[in-house]
Coordinates of C-alpha atoms and ligand atoms in Angstrom, one line a residue:
M1 CA 23.0 2.6 2.5
Q2 CA 23.0 -0.4 0.1
N3 CA 21.2 -3.6 0.9
L4 CA 22.9 -7.0 0.2
K5 CA 21.5 -7.3 -3.3
Q6 CA 22.4 -3.8 -4.3
H7 CA 25.9 -4.2 -2.9
L8 CA 26.4 -7.5 -4.9
G9 CA 24.7 -6.0 -7.9
A10 CA 27.1 -3.1 -8.0
L11 CA 30.2 -5.2 -7.4
L12 CA 29.4 -7.9 -9.9
G13 CA 28.1 -5.3 -12.4
S14 CA 31.4 -3.4 -12.3
C15 CA 33.5 -6.7 -12.6
L16 CA 31.3 -7.7 -15.5
S17 CA 31.7 -4.3 -17.2
K18 CA 35.4 -4.5 -16.8
A19 CA 35.7 -8.1 -18.1
A20 CA 33.4 -7.3 -21.1
G21 CA 34.6 -3.9 -21.8
I22 CA 31.0 -2.6 -21.8
A23 CA 30.1 0.2 -19.3
N24 CA 27.2 -0.3 -16.9
S25 CA 26.7 -4.0 -17.7
N26 CA 23.9 -5.5 -15.6
A27 CA 25.0 -8.6 -13.7
N28 CA 21.4 -9.3 -12.9
V29 CA 21.9 -10.5 -9.3
I30 CA 19.0 -12.2 -7.7
T31 CA 18.6 -14.3 -4.5
A32 CA 19.6 -17.9 -5.4
S33 CA 16.8 -19.9 -6.8
K34 CA 18.0 -23.1 -5.0
P35 CA 20.0 -23.5 -1.8
E36 CA 22.7 -25.4 -3.8
F37 CA 23.4 -22.3 -5.8
G38 CA 24.6 -20.4 -2.8
D39 CA 23.0 -17.2 -1.4
Y40 CA 22.7 -15.1 -4.5
Q41 CA 23.3 -15.7 -8.2
A42 CA 24.3 -13.5 -11.1
N43 CA 22.4 -14.3 -14.3
G44 CA 23.7 -11.4 -16.4
V45 CA 26.8 -13.0 -18.0
M46 CA 25.1 -15.0 -20.7
A47 CA 23.4 -11.9 -22.3
I48 CA 26.6 -9.9 -22.4
A49 CA 28.5 -12.9 -23.8
K50 CA 25.9 -13.2 -26.5
Q51 CA 26.3 -9.5 -27.3
L52 CA 30.1 -10.0 -27.6
Q53 CA 29.7 -13.3 -29.4
T54 CA 32.0 -14.9 -26.9
N55 CA 31.9 -18.0 -24.7
P56 CA 29.8 -17.2 -21.6
R57 CA 31.8 -19.5 -19.3
E58 CA 35.0 -17.9 -20.4
L59 CA 33.6 -14.5 -19.7
A60 CA 32.2 -15.7 -16.3
Q61 CA 35.7 -17.0 -15.5
K62 CA 37.2 -13.5 -16.1
V63 CA 34.4 -12.0 -13.9
V64 CA 35.1 -14.5 -11.1
E65 CA 38.8 -13.6 -11.2
L66 CA 38.1 -10.0 -10.9
I67 CA 35.7 -10.6 -8.0
D68 CA 38.4 -12.7 -6.3
S69 CA 40.9 -9.9 -6.7
V70 CA 38.6 -7.4 -4.9
N71 CA 38.5 -9.4 -1.6
D72 CA 35.0 -8.1 -0.8
K73 CA 34.3 -8.5 2.8
L74 CA 30.8 -10.0 2.2
I75 CA 31.8 -12.7 -0.2
E76 CA 33.1 -16.1 0.9
R77 CA 33.4 -17.5 -2.6
V78 CA 31.9 -17.4 -6.1
E79 CA 31.7 -20.2 -8.6
I80 CA 30.6 -20.7 -12.2
A81 CA 27.6 -22.9 -12.8
G82 CA 25.9 -24.2 -15.9
P83 CA 26.3 -22.1 -19.0
G84 CA 27.7 -19.1 -17.2
F85 CA 25.7 -18.4 -14.0
I86 CA 27.8 -17.1 -11.1
N87 CA 26.8 -18.5 -7.7
I88 CA 27.7 -16.3 -4.7
H89 CA 28.2 -17.5 -1.2
L90 CA 28.4 -15.0 1.6
R91 CA 30.6 -15.1 4.6
N92 CA 29.1 -16.1 7.9
D93 CA 31.1 -13.6 9.9
A94 CA 30.0 -10.7 7.7
L95 CA 26.3 -11.8 8.1
M96 CA 26.7 -12.1 11.9
A97 CA 28.4 -8.7 12.1
K98 CA 25.6 -7.1 10.1
A99 CA 22.9 -8.7 12.2
S100 CA 24.6 -7.7 15.4
M101 CA 24.8 -4.2 14.3
V102 CA 21.1 -4.2 13.6
L103 CA 20.4 -5.5 17.0
Q104 CA 22.3 -2.7 18.5
Q105 CA 20.5 -0.2 16.3
P106 CA 17.1 -1.5 15.2
N107 CA 16.5 1.6 13.1
T108 CA 19.2 0.5 10.7
L109 CA 17.3 -2.7 9.8
I110 CA 15.8 -0.8 6.9
P111 CA 18.4 1.6 5.5
Q112 CA 17.6 5.0 4.1
S113 CA 17.4 5.2 0.4
E114 CA 20.4 6.8 -1.2
Q115 CA 18.2 9.0 -3.3
A116 CA 15.4 10.5 -1.3
V117 CA 12.7 12.0 -3.5
C118 CA 9.3 13.5 -3.0
I119 CA 6.4 11.2 -3.6
V120 CA 2.7 11.9 -3.6
V121 CA 0.4 9.0 -2.7
D122 CA -3.2 9.5 -3.6
Y123 CA -5.3 6.9 -1.8
S124 CA -8.6 6.1 -0.2
S125 CA -10.2 9.1 -1.8
P126 CA -13.9 8.2 -1.2
N127 CA -16.8 10.0 -2.5
L128 CA -18.3 11.9 0.5
A129 CA -21.9 11.7 -0.6
K130 CA -22.0 8.2 0.8
E131 CA -20.6 6.1 3.5
M132 CA -17.3 4.3 2.9
H133 CA -18.0 0.7 1.8
V134 CA -16.1 -2.4 1.1
G135 CA -15.0 -1.1 -2.3
H136 CA -12.8 1.5 -0.5
L137 CA -10.9 -1.1 1.6
R138 CA -8.3 -2.1 -0.9
G139 CA -7.3 1.3 -2.1
T140 CA -7.1 2.6 1.5
I141 CA -4.9 -0.1 2.9
I142 CA -2.7 -0.7 -0.1
G143 CA -2.1 3.1 -0.4
D144 CA -1.4 3.3 3.3
C145 CA 1.2 0.5 3.1
L146 CA 3.0 2.1 0.2
A147 CA 3.0 5.5 2.0
R148 CA 4.5 3.8 5.1
V149 CA 7.1 1.9 3.1
L150 CA 8.3 5.0 1.1
E151 CA 8.4 7.1 4.2
K152 CA 10.5 4.5 6.1
Q153 CA 13.0 4.6 3.3
G154 CA 13.4 8.3 3.9
H155 CA 11.4 9.7 1.1
E156 CA 9.3 12.7 1.5
V157 CA 5.8 11.3 1.3
I158 CA 2.8 13.6 0.7
R159 CA -0.5 11.8 1.3
Q160 CA -3.4 13.1 -0.7
N161 CA -6.9 12.1 0.1
H162 CA -8.7 13.2 -3.1
V163 CA -12.2 12.9 -1.7
G164 CA -15.2 13.6 -4.0
D165 CA -17.0 16.5 -2.4
W166 CA -18.4 18.4 -5.4
G167 CA -20.8 17.9 -8.2
T168 CA -24.5 17.2 -8.7
Q169 CA -25.1 14.7 -5.9
F170 CA -24.4 17.4 -3.4
G171 CA -27.1 19.6 -4.8
M172 CA -29.6 16.7 -4.1
L173 CA -28.2 16.2 -0.6
I174 CA -28.4 19.8 0.3
A175 CA -31.9 20.1 -1.0
Y176 CA -32.9 17.0 1.0
L177 CA -31.2 18.2 4.1
K178 CA -32.9 21.5 3.9
E179 CA -36.2 19.7 3.5
V180 CA -35.8 17.3 6.4
M181 CA -34.4 19.9 8.8
K182 CA -37.2 22.3 7.9
A183 CA -35.4 24.7 10.1
P184 CA -34.4 27.9 8.3
D185 CA -31.4 28.3 10.5
P186 CA -29.1 25.3 9.8
G187 CA -27.3 26.0 13.0
S188 CA -30.1 24.8 15.2
D189 CA -30.7 21.2 14.1
D190 CA -28.8 18.1 15.1
L191 CA -27.0 17.1 12.0
P192 CA -25.0 14.2 13.4
T193 CA -28.2 12.3 14.2
R194 CA -29.7 13.0 10.8
L195 CA -26.6 11.8 9.1
A196 CA -25.8 9.0 11.5
D197 CA -26.3 6.7 8.5
L198 CA -25.2 8.4 5.3
E199 CA -26.2 5.5 3.3
V200 CA -29.8 5.6 4.5
F201 CA -29.8 9.4 4.1
Y202 CA -28.4 9.2 0.5
R203 CA -31.0 6.5 -0.5
A204 CA -33.8 8.6 0.9
A205 CA -32.7 11.6 -1.0
R206 CA -32.3 9.6 -4.2
K207 CA -35.8 8.2 -3.9
R208 CA -37.2 11.8 -3.5
F209 CA -35.1 12.9 -6.5
D210 CA -36.3 10.1 -8.7
S211 CA -40.0 10.3 -7.8
D212 CA -40.5 14.1 -7.5
S213 CA -39.6 16.3 -10.4
E214 CA -40.1 19.4 -8.4
F215 CA -37.6 18.2 -5.9
A216 CA -35.2 17.2 -8.7
E217 CA -35.4 20.7 -10.0
T218 CA -34.7 22.2 -6.5
S219 CA -31.7 19.8 -6.4
R220 CA -30.4 21.1 -9.7
L221 CA -30.8 24.7 -8.5
S222 CA -29.0 23.9 -5.3
V223 CA -25.9 22.8 -7.2
V224 CA -25.9 26.0 -9.1
K225 CA -26.3 28.0 -5.9
L226 CA -23.6 25.9 -4.2
Q227 CA -21.2 26.3 -7.1
G228 CA -22.0 30.0 -7.4
G229 CA -20.8 30.3 -3.8
E230 CA -24.1 31.2 -2.1
P231 CA -23.2 31.3 1.6
E232 CA -26.2 29.5 2.9
Y233 CA -25.6 26.6 0.5
L234 CA -21.9 26.5 1.1
Q235 CA -22.5 26.4 4.8
I236 CA -24.9 23.4 4.7
W237 CA -22.6 21.7 2.3
Q238 CA -19.6 22.3 4.5
R239 CA -21.4 20.8 7.5
F240 CA -22.4 17.8 5.5
I241 CA -18.8 17.3 4.3
D242 CA -17.5 17.7 7.9
E243 CA -19.9 15.0 9.1
S244 CA -19.1 12.7 6.3
L245 CA -15.4 13.2 6.9
R246 CA -15.9 12.4 10.6
H247 CA -17.3 9.0 9.5
C248 CA -14.2 8.4 7.3
Q249 CA -11.9 9.2 10.1
L250 CA -13.6 6.7 12.3
V251 CA -12.8 4.1 9.7
Y252 CA -9.2 5.2 9.2
D253 CA -8.6 5.1 13.0
R254 CA -10.2 1.7 13.3
L255 CA -8.1 0.4 10.4
N256 CA -4.9 1.9 11.8
V257 CA -4.5 3.9 8.6
T258 CA -2.3 7.0 8.7
L259 CA -4.7 9.4 7.0
S260 CA -5.9 12.5 8.8
N261 CA -7.6 15.8 8.0
K262 CA -4.3 17.3 7.0
D263 CA -4.0 14.9 4.1
L264 CA -7.3 16.1 2.5
K265 CA -7.2 17.7 -0.9
A266 CA -10.8 17.4 -1.9
E267 CA -12.0 17.8 -5.5
S268 CA -13.4 21.3 -4.5
F269 CA -9.9 22.4 -3.6
Y270 CA -9.2 22.5 -7.4
N271 CA -12.3 24.5 -8.4
D272 CA -10.6 27.8 -8.8
G273 CA -7.9 26.3 -11.0
L274 CA -10.3 24.7 -13.5
S275 CA -10.7 27.6 -15.8
G276 CA -6.9 27.9 -15.9
I277 CA -6.8 24.3 -17.2
V278 CA -9.1 25.3 -20.1
T279 CA -6.8 28.2 -20.9
A280 CA -3.7 26.0 -20.7
L281 CA -5.2 23.5 -23.1
E282 CA -6.4 26.3 -25.4
E283 CA -2.9 27.7 -25.6
K284 CA -1.6 24.4 -26.8
N285 CA -4.5 24.2 -29.4
L286 CA -5.7 21.0 -27.8
L287 CA -9.4 21.8 -27.4
T288 CA -12.1 20.8 -29.8
L289 CA -15.8 21.8 -29.5
S290 CA -17.9 18.7 -29.8
A291 CA -21.7 19.0 -29.3
G292 CA -21.1 22.1 -27.1
A293 CA -18.6 20.4 -24.9
L294 CA -14.9 21.2 -24.8
C295 CA -12.9 18.1 -25.5
V296 CA -9.4 16.9 -26.0
F297 CA -8.9 14.2 -28.6
L298 CA -5.5 12.4 -28.6
P299 CA -4.8 10.0 -31.5
E300 CA -3.7 7.2 -29.1
F301 CA -7.2 6.9 -27.6
T302 CA -9.8 5.3 -29.8
G303 CA -13.0 3.4 -29.1
K304 CA -13.9 -0.1 -30.2
D305 CA -15.0 1.2 -33.6
G306 CA -11.7 3.1 -34.1
D307 CA -13.4 6.5 -33.5
P308 CA -11.4 8.9 -31.4
L309 CA -12.2 9.0 -27.7
P310 CA -12.7 12.4 -26.1
V311 CA -11.4 13.6 -22.8
I312 CA -14.3 15.9 -21.8
I313 CA -13.0 19.0 -20.1
R314 CA -16.1 21.1 -19.9
K315 CA -19.7 20.2 -20.6
S316 CA -22.0 22.4 -22.7
D317 CA -23.7 23.7 -19.5
G318 CA -20.3 24.9 -18.2
A319 CA -19.8 22.1 -15.7
Y320 CA -16.3 20.6 -15.3
L321 CA -15.6 16.9 -15.1
Y322 CA -13.7 14.4 -13.0
A323 CA -10.9 14.5 -15.6
T324 CA -10.6 18.3 -15.4
T325 CA -10.1 18.2 -11.7
D326 CA -7.5 15.5 -12.1
L327 CA -5.6 17.6 -14.6
A328 CA -5.6 20.4 -12.0
A329 CA -4.4 17.9 -9.4
V330 CA -1.6 16.7 -11.6
R331 CA -0.4 20.2 -12.1
Y332 CA -0.6 20.9 -8.4
R333 CA 1.3 17.8 -7.5
C334 CA 4.0 18.5 -10.1
F335 CA 4.5 22.2 -9.7
D336 CA 3.3 23.1 -6.3
L337 CA 4.2 20.0 -4.3
N338 CA 7.3 19.4 -6.5
A339 CA 6.7 15.7 -6.6
D340 CA 9.2 13.4 -8.4
R341 CA 6.6 10.5 -8.3
S342 CA 2.9 10.7 -8.1
L343 CA 1.1 7.4 -7.3
Y344 CA -2.7 7.0 -7.8
V345 CA -3.9 4.0 -5.8
V346 CA -7.2 3.6 -7.5
D347 CA -9.4 0.8 -8.8
A348 CA -8.3 -0.8 -12.1
R349 CA -11.6 0.2 -13.6
Q350 CA -10.3 3.8 -13.8
S351 CA -7.3 2.8 -15.9
L352 CA -8.5 4.5 -19.1
H353 CA -9.3 7.7 -17.1
F354 CA -5.7 7.9 -15.8
Q355 CA -4.1 7.0 -19.1
Q356 CA -6.0 9.8 -20.6
V357 CA -5.3 12.3 -17.8
F358 CA -1.6 11.5 -17.8
A359 CA -1.3 11.8 -21.6
V360 CA -3.2 15.1 -21.7
A361 CA -1.2 16.4 -18.8
R362 CA 2.1 15.6 -20.6
V363 CA 1.2 17.2 -24.0
A364 CA -0.3 20.2 -22.3
G365 CA 2.7 20.8 -20.1
L366 CA 0.6 20.3 -16.9
A367 CA 3.1 17.8 -15.9
S368 CA 6.8 18.1 -16.3
D369 CA 8.7 15.5 -18.2
N370 CA 10.5 14.1 -15.2
I371 CA 7.6 13.4 -12.9
S372 CA 6.6 9.8 -12.8
L373 CA 2.8 9.4 -12.9
E374 CA 1.8 5.9 -11.9
H375 CA -1.7 4.4 -11.6
V376 CA -1.3 1.7 -9.0
T377 CA -4.3 -0.4 -9.9
Y378 CA -6.2 -3.0 -7.9
G379 CA -8.9 -5.5 -8.7
T380 CA -12.4 -5.9 -7.2
M381 CA -13.2 -7.5 -4.0
M382 CA -15.4 -10.6 -4.7
G383 CA -17.5 -12.8 -2.5
K384 CA -16.9 -16.5 -2.3
D385 CA -19.5 -16.9 -5.0
G386 CA -17.2 -15.0 -7.4
K387 CA -19.6 -12.0 -7.6
P388 CA -18.7 -8.5 -6.2
F389 CA -18.9 -8.7 -2.4
Q390 CA -22.3 -7.6 -1.3
T391 CA -25.0 -8.3 1.3
R392 CA -27.5 -11.1 0.5
S393 CA -30.0 -8.5 -0.7
G394 CA -27.4 -7.1 -3.1
D395 CA -26.6 -3.9 -1.1
T396 CA -23.1 -2.6 -0.7
I397 CA -21.6 -3.5 2.7
K398 CA -20.4 -0.6 4.8
L399 CA -16.8 -0.8 5.7
I400 CA -17.3 -0.1 9.3
E401 CA -19.8 -3.0 9.6
L402 CA -17.3 -5.3 7.9
L403 CA -14.7 -4.3 10.5
N404 CA -17.1 -4.8 13.3
E405 CA -17.8 -8.3 12.1
A406 CA -14.1 -9.1 11.7
C407 CA -13.6 -8.2 15.4
R408 CA -16.7 -10.2 16.4
R409 CA -15.4 -13.2 14.6
A410 CA -11.9 -12.8 16.0
F411 CA -13.3 -12.5 19.5
E412 CA -14.9 -16.0 19.1
L413 CA -11.6 -17.3 17.9
V414 CA -9.6 -15.8 20.7
S415 CA -12.1 -16.9 23.3
D416 CA -11.8 -20.4 21.9
K417 CA -8.0 -20.4 22.2
N418 CA -7.8 -18.6 25.6
P419 CA -10.9 -19.4 27.6
D420 CA -9.2 -18.4 30.8
L421 CA -8.3 -14.9 29.8
D422 CA -10.7 -12.2 31.1
E423 CA -13.1 -10.7 28.7
A424 CA -11.5 -7.3 28.3
A425 CA -8.1 -8.9 27.5
R426 CA -9.7 -11.2 24.9
Q427 CA -11.6 -8.2 23.4
A428 CA -8.4 -6.2 23.1
I429 CA -6.6 -9.1 21.3
A430 CA -9.6 -9.7 19.1
D431 CA -9.7 -6.1 18.0
T432 CA -6.1 -6.3 16.8
V433 CA -6.4 -9.7 15.2
G434 CA -9.7 -8.9 13.5
I435 CA -8.4 -5.8 11.8
A436 CA -5.1 -7.4 11.0
A437 CA -6.8 -10.4 9.4
V438 CA -8.9 -8.2 7.1
K439 CA -5.9 -6.1 6.1
Y440 CA -3.4 -8.9 5.7
A441 CA -5.7 -11.1 3.6
D442 CA -6.0 -8.3 1.1
L443 CA -2.4 -7.1 1.2
S444 CA -1.0 -10.6 0.7
K445 CA -2.7 -11.0 -2.7
N446 CA -1.4 -9.6 -5.9
R447 CA -3.3 -6.3 -6.0
T448 CA -3.9 -6.4 -9.8
S449 CA -6.2 -9.5 -9.5
D450 CA -9.7 -9.5 -8.2
Y451 CA -9.7 -10.8 -4.7
I452 CA -12.0 -13.2 -3.0
F453 CA -13.0 -12.2 0.5
D454 CA -13.2 -15.3 2.7
W455 CA -13.6 -15.1 6.5
S456 CA -12.4 -18.5 7.4
A457 CA -9.3 -18.3 5.3
M458 CA -8.2 -14.9 6.7
L459 CA -8.9 -16.0 10.3
S460 CA -7.0 -19.2 10.1
F461 CA -3.9 -19.8 12.2
E462 CA -2.4 -21.8 9.3
G463 CA -1.0 -20.5 6.1
N464 CA -0.1 -17.0 5.0
T465 CA -2.4 -15.2 7.4
A466 CA -2.3 -12.5 10.0
P467 CA -3.1 -14.8 12.9
Y468 CA -0.2 -17.1 11.9
L469 CA 2.2 -14.2 11.8
L470 CA 1.0 -12.5 14.9
Y471 CA 1.2 -15.9 16.7
A472 CA 4.7 -16.4 15.5
Y473 CA 5.7 -13.0 16.8
A474 CA 4.0 -13.6 20.2
R475 CA 5.7 -17.0 20.5
I476 CA 9.2 -15.5 19.9
K477 CA 8.4 -12.8 22.4
S478 CA 7.4 -15.4 25.0
I479 CA 10.7 -17.3 24.4
L480 CA 12.6 -14.1 24.8
S481 CA 10.8 -13.2 28.0
K482 CA 12.0 -16.4 29.6
Q483 CA 15.5 -15.1 29.6
E484 CA 16.5 -11.7 31.0
T485 CA 18.8 -10.3 28.3
A486 CA 19.6 -6.6 28.1
L487 CA 19.2 -5.4 24.6
E488 CA 22.9 -4.3 24.3
Q489 CA 24.0 -7.9 25.1
Y490 CA 22.4 -9.3 22.0
S491 CA 24.9 -10.4 19.5
I492 CA 25.0 -13.2 17.0
T493 CA 28.3 -15.0 17.4
S494 CA 27.8 -18.5 16.1
I495 CA 26.2 -20.4 13.3
D496 CA 25.9 -24.1 13.9
A497 CA 23.0 -25.3 11.8
R498 CA 21.8 -24.6 8.3
E499 CA 18.4 -23.5 9.7
E500 CA 20.2 -20.9 11.8
R501 CA 22.1 -19.5 8.8
D502 CA 18.9 -19.5 6.7
L503 CA 17.0 -17.5 9.2
L504 CA 19.9 -15.1 9.7
L505 CA 20.2 -14.3 6.0
K506 CA 16.5 -14.1 5.6
N507 CA 16.3 -11.4 8.3
L508 CA 19.0 -9.4 6.5
Q509 CA 17.0 -9.5 3.3
L510 CA 14.1 -7.3 4.5
P511 CA 15.6 -4.2 2.9
E512 CA 15.7 -5.7 -0.6
V513 CA 12.1 -6.6 -0.3
I514 CA 11.2 -3.1 0.9
E515 CA 13.1 -1.7 -2.1
M516 CA 11.0 -3.9 -4.5
V517 CA 7.8 -2.8 -2.8
A518 CA 8.9 0.8 -3.1
T519 CA 9.7 0.5 -6.8
D520 CA 6.8 -1.7 -8.0
C521 CA 4.2 -1.0 -5.4
Y522 CA 3.3 -4.6 -4.6
P523 CA 2.7 -5.1 -0.8
N524 CA 2.2 -8.8 -1.3
L525 CA 5.9 -9.1 -1.8
L526 CA 6.4 -8.0 1.8
C527 CA 3.7 -10.3 3.0
N528 CA 5.3 -13.3 1.3
Y529 CA 8.6 -12.4 2.8
L530 CA 7.2 -12.2 6.3
Y531 CA 5.5 -15.5 5.9
E532 CA 8.7 -17.1 4.7
L533 CA 10.6 -15.5 7.6
A534 CA 8.2 -16.9 10.1
G535 CA 8.5 -20.3 8.5
K536 CA 12.2 -20.2 8.7
F537 CA 12.0 -19.3 12.4
M538 CA 9.8 -22.3 13.0
R539 CA 12.3 -24.6 11.3
F540 CA 15.2 -23.0 13.2
Y541 CA 13.3 -23.4 16.5
E542 CA 12.7 -27.1 15.8
A543 CA 16.3 -27.7 14.8
C544 CA 18.2 -25.6 17.3
P545 CA 17.3 -25.6 21.0
I546 CA 17.6 -22.0 22.3
L547 CA 17.2 -22.0 26.1
K548 CA 18.7 -25.4 26.6
A549 CA 21.8 -24.6 24.4
E550 CA 25.3 -24.0 25.7
L551 CA 25.9 -20.5 27.0
E552 CA 27.5 -19.1 23.8
S553 CA 25.0 -20.6 21.4
R554 CA 22.2 -19.8 23.7
N555 CA 22.9 -16.1 23.7
S556 CA 23.5 -16.1 19.9
R557 CA 20.3 -18.0 19.3
L558 CA 18.3 -15.7 21.6
S559 CA 19.8 -12.8 19.7
L560 CA 18.7 -14.4 16.4
A561 CA 15.2 -14.8 17.8
A562 CA 15.2 -11.2 19.0
L563 CA 16.3 -10.1 15.5
T564 CA 13.5 -12.1 14.0
A565 CA 10.9 -10.5 16.3
E566 CA 12.3 -7.1 15.3
T567 CA 12.0 -7.9 11.6
L568 CA 8.5 -9.2 12.0
Q569 CA 7.4 -6.2 14.0
Q570 CA 8.9 -3.7 11.6
G571 CA 7.6 -5.5 8.6
L572 CA 4.1 -5.8 10.0
D573 CA 4.2 -2.2 11.0
L574 CA 4.8 -1.3 7.3
L575 CA 1.6 -3.2 6.5
G576 CA -0.1 -1.1 9.1
I577 CA -0.5 -4.1 11.4
E578 CA 0.1 -3.9 15.1
T579 CA 1.7 -6.8 16.9
L580 CA 0.7 -8.4 20.2
E581 CA 3.1 -9.5 22.9
K582 CA 0.6 -12.2 24.0
M583 CA -2.0 -14.0 22.0
Ligands
LIG601 N1 -13.4 9.7 -5.6 C1 -13.0 8.8 -6.7 C2 -13.9 7.6 -6.7 O1 -14.5 7.3 -5.7 C3 -11.6 8.3 -6.6 C4 -10.5 9.4 -6.7 C5 -9.2 8.9 -7.0 N2 -8.2 9.9 -7.1 C6 -8.1 10.7 -8.2 N3 -7.1 11.6 -8.2 N4 -8.9 10.6 -9.2 O2 -14.0 6.9 -7.7

């Protein structure tokens, strides 16, 4: 089903095409930049007029006449403005009817996409040698939001958690684990206690590795044994991985992130396919031997000095690299999963890696021509001092500890606001608010910029924050609870004030925002929308009494409030944020 903007875009586009005699002309319909311009405006006439070397206002006049002749049920009137803009005013009754329909069937608020496709979303994807840290937060929650949005639109979404579980670090960890367990039978120890803190464990192993050359040698041998498939090594490795994954899952559950074990496609999954990648590249004559390593050189990638940059496929010792695994993953996603789009929600610092992987995959036929490969980049999380977010001593902060602190701070806040609530209730609210605050603060920023982590800003009840939105939602729910209205009685039947109409139209614009998020992968667009929606509700609530209004407007306004609650709830859910009935 089309959203308002798509409907108007198609209608005005066809009128413009007819008037200009140019097929598929783009009327460029956007939401009106100022209220005086109506609800939407079409900016596309001027460009087409230029192309035809004709007067834009005259062309606009023809378009307007064509629109008028169609008698579209959404459009009240259109008018020409300035050099050839077309302002579009929508009919109140059409808006009310649409909104009432949504109230009867809330699942129609976000319409299904007319072209459902298969979309892979690679996100979170931590390295399992260590504990998840703050650097994993952005990718995890941005990816999760995109997966939710695309799924809601009816696309087939395949989540892929491309965890790092292979490579030299695991040799070191296995060697260390064997050493500390000192038990020849790895079944008899208690691994969870040993690995309770992966970070501490990793650091201890690293220290051993750096200071003891014999241990370093054992580590290197362990990788070889692991990669050679020796059962004892594989078994210890598997148990380490399982334990590390259990840690990740705790974080995902805590974050209300929709990843689970079934979404895992670890790097090791691709092992068996790696030699096939070499063969495929060989067949296309893409491989060059450089200092013993097999490399692909593509002319479009050069270093600072103009020298060609290699994509290393296999090192001289036979080891495969990160890029090789990613080439195998591209092939798997394209030809086994049959994806139409493959999103990689990964730190911007890996940009070059993905440009190279995508380019090699294309020339080597490891990706079909039609799959869209998209690196969805994000910037680094910074502290208030503008440096990468760390503890005072310069250590990385564990994600789980950050989340604990968020809930602790939220608890203080909630206790401040509701001293009379019992402790368990305050704790429950704080757990939701704390997590929501961390997620929303991040999702509401443009993902491509670095992001400054600031506790007091994210926990504020003012501004574009989770507490503000959750509070707005709870407030609407409390208004609704004062009046017993059965859901099927909700219907929007009158518009008296401008604030009322503004809020109504804003509610109906959620699908357009969702469409933009789905296309361009910017969750902050959805956050901005929800913030504006809550603001419009507050203005409506100030201007239009609800419970004290005459019967007809009372029911209509209650219905508008109910619609707004529904929109907020569905919007926040797409961000992975739970709402609270009371706050
Ligand atoms: N494990 C990698 C890292 O921690 C991220 C993997 C991202 N996904 C991918 N297909 N390369 O940097």
